[in-house]
Structure formats: structure tokens, C-alpha cells
Amino acid sequence: MGKKGKREKKGKGAEKTAAKMEKKVSRRAKKEEEDLEALIAEFQSLDAKKTQVIESSCPPPSPRVNGSLSAHPEKDELILFGGEYFNGQKTYLYNELYVYNIRKNSWSKVEIPNPPPRRCAHQAAVVPTAGGQLWVFGGEFASPSGEQFYHYKDLWVLHLATKTWEQIKASGGPSGRSGHRMVACKRQLIIFGGFHESARDYIYYNDVYAFNLDSFTWSKLVPSGIGPAPRSGCQMVTTPEGSIIIYGGYSKQRIKKDVDKGTLHTDMFLLKTEGAGKEEDKWAWSRLNPSGVKPTPRSGFSAAIGPNNRSLLFGGVHDEEEEESIEGDFFNDIYFYDMGKNRWFPGQLKGPKSEKRKRRRGRQAEAEGAEDEEMEKQHSQGPVEIIKEVVAEDGTIMTIKQVISGPAEEKERSESEEEEDGALGQQVEPCPRSNAMLAVKHGILYLYGGMFEVGDRQFTLSDLYSIDLHKMEEWKVLVEMDPKAQEWLEESESDEEEDDTEGAEGGEEEEESSEEESEDEGGEEQHPSVQPDEKHEDYLSRTEQYWIKLARSNMGPEAKEKKVVKVAHAMAKTFYEDSV
């Protein structure tokens, strides 16, 4: 009893500490969020000008991370929403909606009136109701400097059949957060974990909420048993029986002033209902101890549910924290988790099959037996490291190292066959990355975007790959990485660049924004045009009063003058950069 009493007392103490931290974070975040609310409101007022659905074919979406990629429940389509892009100086947030047609290998952009505000690190889940619905919860909006955050707690549904967005306003839901996980389970959306961060404080969550898709009501679940520690970025999947599995994730805690310690979680939990009928709302946590070859510790991995009662995770990063820097090892491997057998195993590429090779193998087996034996020795030497060099538009050479496991093929294989089918281990694979977007349709895994780092530089991707999870033979490149899309601006030390009043990006892609401005209805007031060769500071000086007046009209008379000027400068900057 003594030990149990101590554990209970310790648990209550931890709850009190977490509650105090949440209040502290909430207070400090309030001012930051008020600053960002004005910027979000301005972007929403621009979105409100859209009055009709416009669907148009387009090039592949620009590079981004932390968006959502979802498979349409009834059509051979993938739906991409939101995300972020960082170019070294500024953060761009998106709320665009793209649709990828699987059969045609083509993209289209769908502009729908009154979409959710721009965000990243949200969650999306698809249900087959009424022609298909895409549900979106939470996420974050960041200031252009990337140092201030607004965490959403809103819930939206995209009706896929009618192409309409609808915000669902229901009380009792989770607090604002990003990095959480959400799955559709029976007729509910289940949300777990995530974090909330302000400029100086942060808090990680391990709470569980359910949203009923029939009654449109929230409820906070209080499962029995010992559940996962607070975390974000974990794997969360549903089983065929309606239970939920949690694996991994990341969290950090402050061990002393200005010193944080990160934790890569590798534990696994099962959340399931107890009993049936009236007791269906009673949930219980239990610890899972899977067998097999488990994923190496990592964060930023992506997860999906594949065929044959298996979930999977792809990629991620393991950061090695040095005294003054962090070096990350990025991954491009796949791990499967067999939910029926409670077992992990790595995904191995088998290589493409060739009937010609099979026929030749029989005739040449004896003559080339010695060569086959030598090849077997090479196979047993382990993974093959491939080094690729990609030259970005600014001349920077990106060196991408890929460690590829040898394909699990039959032992008999001749040297001439290798020449015919490609060198061992040379299959096309996505480069290592974290925070990519995954979706599975008809047993085929689709992988889009993500990022990796080389030194202090971040590379955000816009490539698209697919692999048949039934066969696991090879990756197919649907959209290649475009080196010209790799922009990186070195961090400026000038106050002008660091000031949030400069460059309130976070909206449409630059090449498209100016087109949208020109498409505004003729009855609307036109913004002052940019003169040829006019510098930004000259344009701002010449038109500042116009933008302040416009910002004040959008924000209302109660808005503080400082905020009005801040938003005005941001609007002017956005318009200037779109124009030039």
C-alpha cells in the first residue's frame, strides 16, 4: 500500500505540475496569439473574396512539409491540404487544396470559398459519409520569422461531393495544439497528444478526445490503465476491431533555465473499449511489447495503414545533439507492424521481376555458378551506400547519401543478369527525409514532399513517389525533385529582416498570388501598382497610408494602431513581392 500510495501521490503531483505549466503557457501565448490573430484575419478576408468553386489543372504543388495527404474514399484521387515552407528567412503557410488524379498522374488546384485558415502540423481524416468527407482539426500558424505561433483548436469538414468547406462549432473539444494525431474510428474522430508552444514555454499533451460524427459532440476520454507519456508526432492507427495503437513520438522538457532535453519515444500502447453496448464509451490503455525488428529511434516519421492488417512508418530523423549544434541522420526506410501478430519487420525491396531473367537463370546456372557464388558474397556484405549530387538553382551542391538494403532475391543470379536489370541496390528510392506526407490507395503507398537538412540549410521537397505494398518490388517516380524549386536565403542580421512587420507571408504561392489579385472583380478597389524598378522601401513609403487605411477597415476600429500598422506593412510587402 505504501508504494501504491506514493505512486498515486506522485501522479497527482505530476498532474498539478502539468496544469500549472498549461496556465503559464496559456498566459504567455495569449499576447503572441493576439498579434497573429490580426494577420490570420487579414488572410481570411482575402479568402472571403472567393465566391465560387474554381478547379483548374496545375503543375505539381510547391515544396512543403507538415501538410496532409489523404486518399479519397470513393475516387482514385489524393487530397493535399495545407503545409509550410521555410526558405531560410521566412515561413510560408498554406491552406490550398490540391487533388492528385492517380490514373492521369496529374494535379489540379481546387479553390473553394471560405476555407480553413492557413496552417501546418494539423491532422486530417477521411470518412465515406455522403460521397466522402475530409475532416481537419488543429495545427498551427507561424509568424514570418517562425518565432511566434498560433495554435488552432478548430474543426472543419470538407464535403467532397459538393466541394464545400464547413466549420463545425462544438464546445468541449481539445485545446489549441499541433503535432497531435487524429484517426477515424467507427463513427468517431479520436484525437491524441500534440503540443502547444509559445516563444518561451511549451507543453506536451497525452489527453484523448472523441468527436461523435452522428451527434457532432466532443467528449474527453478518461481511459483506465497507464497510458503513453505526453508526446507529439507519434504513430496512431486503428485496428480492424476498432482499437487504437500508439507508437513512438517526440517530447521535450526543460531541465534547467534555457536548457531543454528531447526524448525520442519508442514505446507502444493499445487503447481499446471495454465491454460492449452501454459500456462502449469506457476505454482502457495497455502496454504492447511487440516482437520482431523494431524501428530505430527517430522523430518526424510518417505513418499510414497498409494492406494485410499492417501499419507502416516511413523515414524520419534521429538528431545527435552536440554542445553547440544538432546533426540529424535522416531515413528513407519502411517498417511494417503486423497488428495481428504484434510484430515489427523492415520493408525490403525485392526488385522488379523479369521473365527473361528467369528463363536465362535455368540455362546458365551451372556455367556461371562461380560468378553466382561471388555475387552472394557481395549480397551478404550488407547495405549499399549511394551518393547523389543535385545542383540547386543558386549553384549550391546538395550531396544526398542513401543507404539502401540489398534486395531480398533468390540466391541464383548471374553477372549478365545484373547488367540487364540494373546493378544491385541501385533501385530508385526517395531520398532520406522527415515530415513527408503519406497516403495509401488500393494497396499502393504514395509519398509526397518532406524535408532534409545539409549543415544549416534545409531542403524542402515536392517530389512524389509510389510503391505497391503487396509486391514491394520498386519505388516509382511520379514527380521528380526540381532543383530549381530549392531556394535558400541566408539569415540576415538586419533589424529590418528580423522585424515581423516585414514579409507577412504565409499565403498563396508567390507565382499564383498576383494572378488571384488580377482576377478580383472589377468593382473592387485596386491596390496601388508597383512602379518599374521601384524598391520595396520606396513603394512602402509612397503607399503606406493606403495600406494602413485598408488594414484598419479589415480589422475594425477597436484594433490597436500598432497592430494596424504591422498588418498594413505585411500586406504591402506581400503585394509588392507578388507584383515583382
XYZ file of C-alpha atoms in Angstrom:
580
model
C 0.000 0.000 0.000
C 2.860 2.335 0.785
C 4.346 2.082 -2.682
C 0.959 2.422 -4.312
C 0.208 5.494 -2.218
C 3.496 7.073 -3.242
C 2.790 6.367 -6.913
C -0.683 7.897 -6.650
C 0.709 10.939 -4.844
C 3.438 11.296 -7.471
C 0.859 11.001 -10.233
C -1.305 13.741 -8.708
C 1.761 15.930 -8.308
C 2.602 15.482 -11.978
C -0.976 16.405 -12.908
C -0.750 19.598 -10.846
C 2.600 20.497 -12.422
C 1.171 19.945 -15.895
C -1.874 22.074 -15.071
C 0.326 24.918 -13.769
C 2.536 24.728 -16.864
C -0.510 24.837 -19.126
C -1.757 28.023 -17.419
C 1.719 29.566 -17.683
C 1.973 28.721 -21.383
C -1.549 29.993 -21.940
C -0.794 33.388 -20.382
C 2.411 33.920 -22.335
C 0.897 32.651 -25.549
C -2.131 34.925 -25.315
C -0.296 38.084 -26.369
C 1.537 36.312 -29.184
C -1.690 34.822 -30.462
C -3.416 38.188 -30.362
C -0.683 39.562 -32.635
C -1.090 36.675 -35.054
C -4.893 36.727 -34.968
C -4.866 40.038 -36.823
C -2.677 38.546 -39.531
C -4.848 35.443 -39.789
C -7.955 37.643 -40.011
C -6.412 39.543 -42.908
C -5.696 36.372 -44.827
C -9.226 35.160 -44.143
C -10.634 38.404 -45.519
C -8.720 37.738 -48.723
C -10.100 34.202 -48.848
C -13.606 35.555 -48.310
C -13.411 37.282 -51.695
C -13.691 33.891 -53.353
C -17.348 33.280 -54.108
C -17.300 30.214 -56.342
C -15.537 26.898 -56.695
C -12.752 27.022 -59.270
C -10.993 23.804 -60.245
C -8.089 24.073 -62.657
C -5.253 21.845 -63.784
C -1.884 22.950 -62.467
C 1.768 21.933 -62.090
C 2.696 19.863 -59.027
C 2.351 21.786 -55.733
C 5.312 23.781 -54.464
C 7.669 22.241 -51.866
C 6.174 21.850 -48.390
C 6.189 19.854 -45.177
C 3.681 19.107 -42.440
C 0.653 19.158 -44.710
C -1.881 16.347 -45.012
C -2.273 13.868 -47.867
C -5.461 11.810 -47.830
C -6.945 9.179 -50.135
C -10.417 9.975 -51.476
C -12.774 7.281 -50.141
C -14.619 6.817 -53.458
C -12.375 8.126 -56.244
C -8.848 7.394 -57.422
C -7.631 10.686 -56.024
C -5.351 12.029 -53.308
C -6.155 15.251 -51.454
C -3.352 17.560 -50.311
C -4.162 20.334 -47.842
C -2.064 22.952 -46.055
C 1.575 22.716 -45.039
C 4.516 25.053 -44.604
C 7.696 26.133 -46.362
C 10.782 27.806 -44.886
C 13.368 29.469 -47.149
C 15.958 30.350 -44.520
C 14.455 33.706 -43.586
C 10.693 33.428 -43.724
C 7.997 30.868 -43.100
C 5.146 30.435 -45.576
C 1.884 28.788 -44.524
C -0.695 27.337 -46.911
C -4.394 26.496 -46.954
C -4.522 25.481 -50.584
C -6.322 22.340 -51.674
C -4.772 20.168 -54.366
C -6.151 16.969 -55.893
C -3.913 14.352 -57.490
C -5.559 12.144 -60.124
C -3.903 8.753 -59.756
C -4.887 7.391 -63.161
C -3.878 10.500 -65.098
C -0.835 11.315 -62.948
C -1.959 14.952 -62.918
C -2.604 17.677 -60.346
C -5.455 20.159 -60.090
C -5.992 23.036 -57.702
C -9.441 23.445 -56.178
C -10.312 26.894 -54.849
C -13.295 26.710 -52.514
C -14.864 29.720 -50.751
C -14.264 30.191 -47.009
C -11.571 27.549 -46.424
C -9.874 26.975 -43.064
C -7.118 29.497 -42.259
C -3.568 28.697 -43.362
C -1.903 26.045 -41.221
C 0.553 23.213 -40.874
C 1.039 20.282 -38.482
C -2.727 19.740 -38.442
C -4.463 16.394 -38.840
C -6.881 15.200 -41.497
C -9.072 12.103 -41.585
C -11.381 10.852 -44.341
C -14.754 9.143 -43.862
C -17.026 7.772 -46.621
C -20.162 9.617 -45.462
C -22.252 11.355 -48.155
C -19.794 10.957 -51.001
C -16.786 11.444 -48.763
C -15.758 13.923 -46.080
C -12.321 15.255 -45.158
C -12.153 16.302 -41.511
C -9.415 18.700 -40.358
C -8.535 19.602 -36.775
C -5.972 21.929 -35.197
C -2.496 22.766 -36.403
C -0.516 25.961 -36.184
C 0.106 29.284 -37.879
C 3.570 30.801 -37.567
C 4.800 34.353 -37.906
C 7.044 35.027 -40.913
C 10.061 34.891 -38.584
C 8.959 31.471 -37.335
C 9.314 32.628 -33.736
C 5.652 33.125 -32.832
C 2.914 30.527 -33.092
C -0.854 30.433 -33.089
C -2.291 27.004 -32.305
C -5.717 26.217 -33.709
C -8.449 24.281 -31.947
C -10.994 24.491 -34.754
C -12.706 21.610 -36.543
C -13.555 21.697 -40.254
C -15.123 19.325 -42.721
C -14.705 19.376 -46.492
C -17.727 17.842 -48.208
C -16.045 16.197 -51.183
C -19.226 15.649 -53.206
C -20.327 19.297 -53.093
C -16.841 20.827 -52.709
C -17.810 22.980 -49.732
C -15.951 23.748 -46.512
C -17.881 23.865 -43.242
C -16.609 24.837 -39.815
C -18.100 22.711 -37.058
C -18.540 24.684 -33.853
C -18.935 22.389 -30.873
C -17.829 23.010 -27.303
C -15.746 20.759 -25.086
C -13.045 19.889 -27.608
C -9.261 19.764 -27.235
C -7.236 22.893 -26.539
C -5.256 24.501 -29.350
C -2.373 22.286 -30.463
C -0.266 20.943 -33.299
C 1.674 17.733 -33.807
C -1.285 15.769 -32.457
C -2.720 12.683 -34.153
C -6.279 12.004 -35.291
C -7.929 8.889 -36.727
C -11.455 7.936 -37.737
C -12.601 5.043 -35.582
C -16.079 3.677 -36.221
C -18.302 6.787 -36.083
C -15.841 8.895 -34.122
C -12.755 11.016 -34.627
C -10.207 10.201 -31.924
C -7.509 12.769 -31.124
C -4.405 12.106 -29.037
C -1.469 14.185 -27.821
C 0.284 17.082 -29.524
C 1.907 20.194 -28.118
C 1.389 23.920 -27.617
C 4.338 26.276 -27.852
C 4.862 29.957 -27.192
C 8.072 31.942 -27.609
C 9.395 30.865 -24.199
C 7.312 27.932 -22.984
C 5.752 24.762 -24.288
C 3.624 21.880 -23.121
C 3.084 18.379 -24.499
C -0.197 16.508 -24.168
C -1.306 12.907 -23.704
C -5.038 13.534 -23.431
C -7.612 11.770 -25.610
C -10.746 13.309 -27.128
C -13.535 11.831 -29.222
C -15.791 13.665 -31.671
C -19.039 11.869 -32.465
C -19.778 12.045 -36.198
C -23.503 11.476 -35.619
C -24.244 13.895 -32.766
C -21.414 16.365 -33.590
C -20.352 16.499 -29.946
C -16.974 16.334 -28.202
C -16.152 14.167 -25.205
C -12.912 13.808 -23.281
C -11.985 10.188 -22.753
C -10.560 9.076 -19.425
C -9.138 5.612 -20.117
C -8.170 3.328 -17.293
C -4.668 1.904 -17.050
C -1.300 3.552 -17.644
C -1.110 5.305 -20.982
C 1.636 6.979 -23.024
C 3.604 9.914 -21.643
C 2.851 13.296 -23.268
C 4.193 13.494 -26.835
C 3.676 14.709 -30.363
C 4.364 13.228 -33.791
C 3.561 9.634 -32.835
C 2.080 6.881 -34.989
C -1.660 6.446 -34.377
C -3.597 3.785 -36.266
C -6.861 1.916 -35.881
C -7.211 -1.860 -35.867
C -9.997 -3.724 -37.688
C -11.581 -4.374 -34.285
C -11.866 -0.655 -33.550
C -8.941 -0.343 -31.147
C -6.173 2.243 -31.445
C -2.408 1.730 -31.439
C 0.081 4.441 -30.436
C 3.790 4.151 -31.214
C 6.755 6.451 -30.682
C 6.717 10.223 -30.875
C 8.757 13.081 -29.507
C 8.653 15.341 -26.472
C 10.998 17.646 -24.632
C 11.216 19.009 -21.131
C 13.085 21.855 -19.502
C 15.773 20.524 -17.191
C 17.066 23.972 -16.225
C 16.781 27.533 -17.453
C 17.151 27.703 -21.239
C 18.150 24.035 -21.401
C 15.735 21.534 -22.907
C 16.095 17.785 -23.180
C 14.381 15.970 -26.047
C 13.054 12.424 -25.802
C 12.504 10.022 -28.690
C 9.777 7.660 -27.534
C 9.900 4.048 -28.722
C 7.136 2.560 -26.584
C 3.831 1.205 -27.859
C 0.313 1.232 -26.420
C -3.132 -0.149 -27.186
C -6.288 1.853 -26.477
C -9.466 -0.179 -26.669
C -13.038 -0.165 -25.458
C -14.021 -2.278 -22.505
C -17.119 -4.415 -22.902
C -19.866 -3.660 -25.412
C -23.159 -1.860 -25.719
C -23.643 0.673 -22.962
C -20.040 0.274 -21.828
C -18.673 1.072 -25.261
C -17.505 4.510 -24.159
C -15.216 3.046 -21.499
C -11.672 2.868 -22.772
C -8.534 1.276 -21.353
C -4.803 1.685 -22.001
C -2.454 -1.300 -22.074
C 1.231 -1.608 -22.956
C 2.264 -3.518 -26.072
C 5.564 -5.388 -26.291
C 5.934 -6.270 -29.956
C 8.405 -8.790 -31.308
C 10.487 -8.604 -34.462
C 12.842 -5.929 -35.763
C 11.656 -2.609 -34.373
C 12.274 0.785 -35.993
C 15.386 2.587 -34.838
C 14.622 5.613 -32.617
C 13.520 8.634 -34.666
C 11.162 11.578 -34.872
C 9.421 13.176 -37.816
C 8.447 9.846 -39.343
C 5.267 9.445 -41.386
C 2.670 6.727 -40.863
C -0.168 5.040 -42.741
C -2.258 1.870 -42.766
C -1.375 -0.643 -45.474
C -2.984 -3.872 -46.640
C -2.957 -7.223 -44.816
C -3.713 -5.757 -41.396
C -0.411 -3.891 -41.277
C 0.500 -0.329 -40.423
C 3.705 1.244 -41.637
C 6.046 4.113 -40.951
C 8.463 5.813 -43.316
C 11.585 7.908 -42.852
C 12.188 10.386 -40.074
C 15.285 11.787 -38.422
C 17.488 10.989 -35.443
C 19.151 14.118 -34.097
C 22.546 13.889 -32.462
C 22.731 16.788 -30.035
C 26.215 18.228 -29.733
C 27.157 21.039 -27.363
C 26.531 23.805 -29.871
C 24.748 22.114 -32.744
C 22.371 19.359 -33.781
C 23.279 16.920 -36.539
C 20.460 14.829 -37.955
C 20.571 11.397 -39.572
C 17.639 11.185 -41.982
C 15.995 7.926 -43.041
C 14.170 6.619 -46.104
C 13.329 3.141 -44.840
C 9.951 1.492 -44.275
C 8.923 -0.523 -41.239
C 5.764 -2.603 -41.094
C 3.824 -3.501 -37.966
C 1.641 -6.600 -38.190
C -1.289 -5.782 -35.937
C -2.492 -9.400 -35.756
C 0.900 -10.848 -34.795
C 2.110 -7.844 -32.769
C 5.370 -7.882 -34.724
C 7.589 -5.280 -36.427
C 9.665 -6.013 -39.515
C 11.593 -3.862 -42.004
C 10.298 -3.465 -45.549
C 12.747 -4.915 -48.079
C 12.652 -4.108 -51.784
C 12.556 -7.308 -53.841
C 13.454 -5.715 -57.162
C 11.427 -5.959 -60.380
C 10.715 -9.431 -61.732
C 11.829 -10.418 -65.238
C 10.567 -13.463 -67.107
C 13.587 -13.204 -69.346
C 15.853 -13.399 -66.337
C 14.030 -16.462 -65.014
C 14.454 -18.363 -68.273
C 18.110 -17.407 -68.532
C 18.765 -18.461 -64.944
C 17.938 -22.092 -65.679
C 20.266 -22.323 -68.711
C 23.203 -20.521 -67.151
C 23.063 -21.783 -63.556
C 25.844 -24.333 -63.934
C 28.075 -22.333 -66.268
C 28.047 -19.301 -64.052
C 27.864 -20.969 -60.660
C 31.171 -19.496 -59.578
C 30.029 -15.994 -60.503
C 26.772 -16.505 -58.603
C 28.719 -17.513 -55.517
C 30.766 -14.337 -55.759
C 27.582 -12.279 -56.083
C 26.166 -13.939 -52.972
C 29.235 -12.816 -51.058
C 28.642 -9.272 -52.245
C 24.994 -9.505 -51.164
C 25.974 -10.605 -47.680
C 28.199 -7.591 -47.195
C 25.110 -5.597 -46.212
C 23.643 -2.244 -47.270
C 24.916 -0.239 -50.216
C 25.604 3.479 -49.835
C 24.729 5.581 -52.861
C 25.811 9.206 -53.101
C 23.887 11.594 -55.346
C 24.679 15.206 -56.093
C 21.953 17.684 -57.043
C 22.796 21.242 -58.072
C 20.258 23.826 -56.867
C 19.422 26.930 -58.879
C 21.735 29.091 -56.784
C 24.645 26.779 -57.501
C 24.627 25.000 -54.144
C 25.549 21.334 -54.474
C 23.357 19.044 -52.377
C 25.035 15.750 -51.547
C 22.407 13.146 -50.705
C 23.572 9.919 -49.132
C 21.262 6.914 -49.362
C 21.856 3.655 -47.552
C 19.909 1.004 -49.408
C 19.441 -2.566 -48.293
C 20.172 -5.228 -50.895
C 17.002 -6.700 -52.439
C 15.720 -9.954 -50.998
C 16.052 -12.057 -54.130
C 16.757 -15.690 -54.830
C 20.410 -16.677 -54.450
C 20.944 -17.636 -58.086
C 21.686 -14.536 -60.105
C 24.318 -14.114 -62.806
C 26.530 -11.192 -63.587
C 24.962 -10.806 -67.042
C 21.527 -10.627 -65.433
C 22.744 -7.829 -63.193
C 23.773 -5.854 -66.249
C 20.357 -6.416 -67.789
C 18.246 -5.493 -64.776
C 20.437 -2.845 -63.141
C 23.174 -3.018 -60.550
C 22.439 -4.459 -57.140
C 20.876 -1.959 -54.766
C 20.560 0.712 -57.446
C 16.758 0.876 -57.403
C 15.196 4.313 -57.398
C 14.189 5.343 -53.897
C 13.055 8.582 -52.249
C 15.943 10.399 -50.632
C 16.016 10.307 -46.817
C 13.626 12.836 -45.277
C 11.356 13.687 -42.388
C 7.829 15.087 -42.151
C 6.717 13.711 -45.506
C 3.058 13.155 -46.383
C 1.750 9.606 -46.938
C -1.470 8.111 -48.284
C -2.456 4.571 -49.298
C -4.947 3.800 -52.080
C -5.639 0.299 -53.456
C -2.624 -1.057 -51.588
C -0.254 1.470 -53.159
C 1.670 3.863 -50.922
C 2.080 7.445 -52.155
C 4.808 9.645 -50.690
C 4.905 13.406 -51.204
C 7.333 16.108 -50.062
C 9.079 16.383 -46.730
C 12.454 17.864 -45.851
C 16.051 17.090 -45.007
C 18.993 19.176 -43.821
C 22.549 19.600 -45.008
C 24.513 21.572 -42.424
C 22.499 24.669 -41.574
C 20.472 24.512 -44.773
C 17.020 22.973 -45.043
C 15.770 21.420 -48.274
C 12.025 21.188 -48.665
C 10.814 18.683 -51.250
C 7.953 18.472 -53.739
C 8.599 15.070 -55.298
C 6.039 12.275 -55.477
C 6.752 8.531 -55.291
C 4.656 5.382 -55.144
C 5.264 1.750 -54.240
C 2.981 -1.285 -54.400
C 2.840 -2.583 -50.826
C 1.617 -6.005 -51.968
C 4.670 -6.608 -54.153
C 7.340 -4.356 -52.561
C 9.339 -4.555 -55.785
C 10.346 -0.978 -56.520
C 9.592 2.692 -55.982
C 8.171 4.589 -58.940
C 8.945 8.263 -59.506
C 5.752 10.158 -60.351
C 7.145 13.669 -59.880
C 10.889 14.269 -59.626
C 12.528 16.729 -57.261
C 13.041 20.053 -59.037
C 16.406 21.609 -58.049
C 15.135 24.993 -59.285
C 12.500 24.938 -56.548
C 15.228 24.910 -53.894
C 15.518 28.450 -52.587
C 17.620 29.260 -49.534
C 18.251 32.742 -48.179
C 20.955 33.158 -45.592
C 19.707 34.589 -42.311
C 20.066 38.360 -42.226
C 21.218 40.186 -39.140
C 19.496 43.447 -40.057
C 16.641 44.597 -37.896
C 14.514 45.130 -40.957
C 14.698 41.460 -41.917
C 14.086 40.259 -38.394
C 11.094 42.504 -37.756
C 7.785 40.716 -38.101
C 6.354 43.758 -39.818
C 8.358 42.702 -42.844
C 7.155 39.944 -45.099
C 3.907 38.686 -43.648
C 3.957 35.729 -45.932
C 2.068 32.581 -45.253
C -0.470 32.612 -48.000
C -0.690 31.669 -51.622
C 2.347 30.650 -53.629
C 4.092 33.701 -54.978
C 3.563 32.963 -58.638
C -0.170 32.497 -58.076
C -0.934 35.376 -55.737
C -0.569 38.065 -58.355
C -2.887 36.140 -60.652
C -5.538 35.991 -57.952
C -5.228 39.717 -57.333
C -5.763 40.408 -61.023
C -8.802 38.154 -61.034
C -10.636 40.205 -58.372
C -13.939 41.570 -59.575
C -13.758 44.906 -61.290
C -15.927 46.601 -58.699
C -13.264 46.158 -56.001
C -10.666 48.793 -55.261
C -7.337 48.112 -56.986
C -4.153 48.273 -54.925
C -1.504 50.879 -55.853
C 0.688 49.317 -58.515
C 4.444 48.875 -58.200
C 6.451 51.149 -60.475
C 9.189 49.683 -62.691
C 12.429 49.133 -60.732
C 10.816 50.538 -57.585
C 12.401 49.287 -54.367
C 10.277 47.907 -51.577
C 11.067 50.695 -49.106
C 10.179 53.322 -51.727
C 6.913 51.573 -52.520
C 6.025 51.327 -48.835
C 6.826 54.999 -48.239
C 4.659 56.025 -51.185
C 1.641 53.837 -50.357
C 1.795 53.376 -46.577
C -1.324 55.411 -45.802
C -3.364 53.426 -48.320
C -2.383 50.102 -46.722
C -2.984 51.411 -43.187
C -6.461 52.520 -44.227
C -7.146 49.116 -45.786
C -5.856 47.251 -42.742
C -7.969 49.375 -40.398
C -11.103 48.715 -42.444
C -10.461 44.960 -42.251
C -9.513 44.851 -38.566
C -12.168 47.211 -37.242
C -11.998 50.459 -35.265
C -11.159 48.685 -31.995
C -7.814 47.416 -33.334
C -4.719 48.987 -31.789
C -2.751 51.338 -34.011
C 0.464 49.320 -33.636
C -1.259 46.168 -34.842
C -2.896 48.018 -37.721
C 0.461 49.367 -38.921
C 2.019 45.926 -38.512
C -0.629 44.251 -40.651
C -0.543 47.128 -43.174
C 3.186 46.724 -43.711
C 2.726 42.977 -44.056
C 0.010 43.420 -46.690
C 2.127 45.919 -48.616
C 5.136 43.608 -48.510
C 3.083 40.676 -49.778
C 1.596 42.711 -52.619
C 4.989 44.161 -53.560
C 6.694 40.758 -53.747
C 3.806 39.270 -55.709
C 3.982 42.151 -58.190
C 7.698 41.971 -58.841
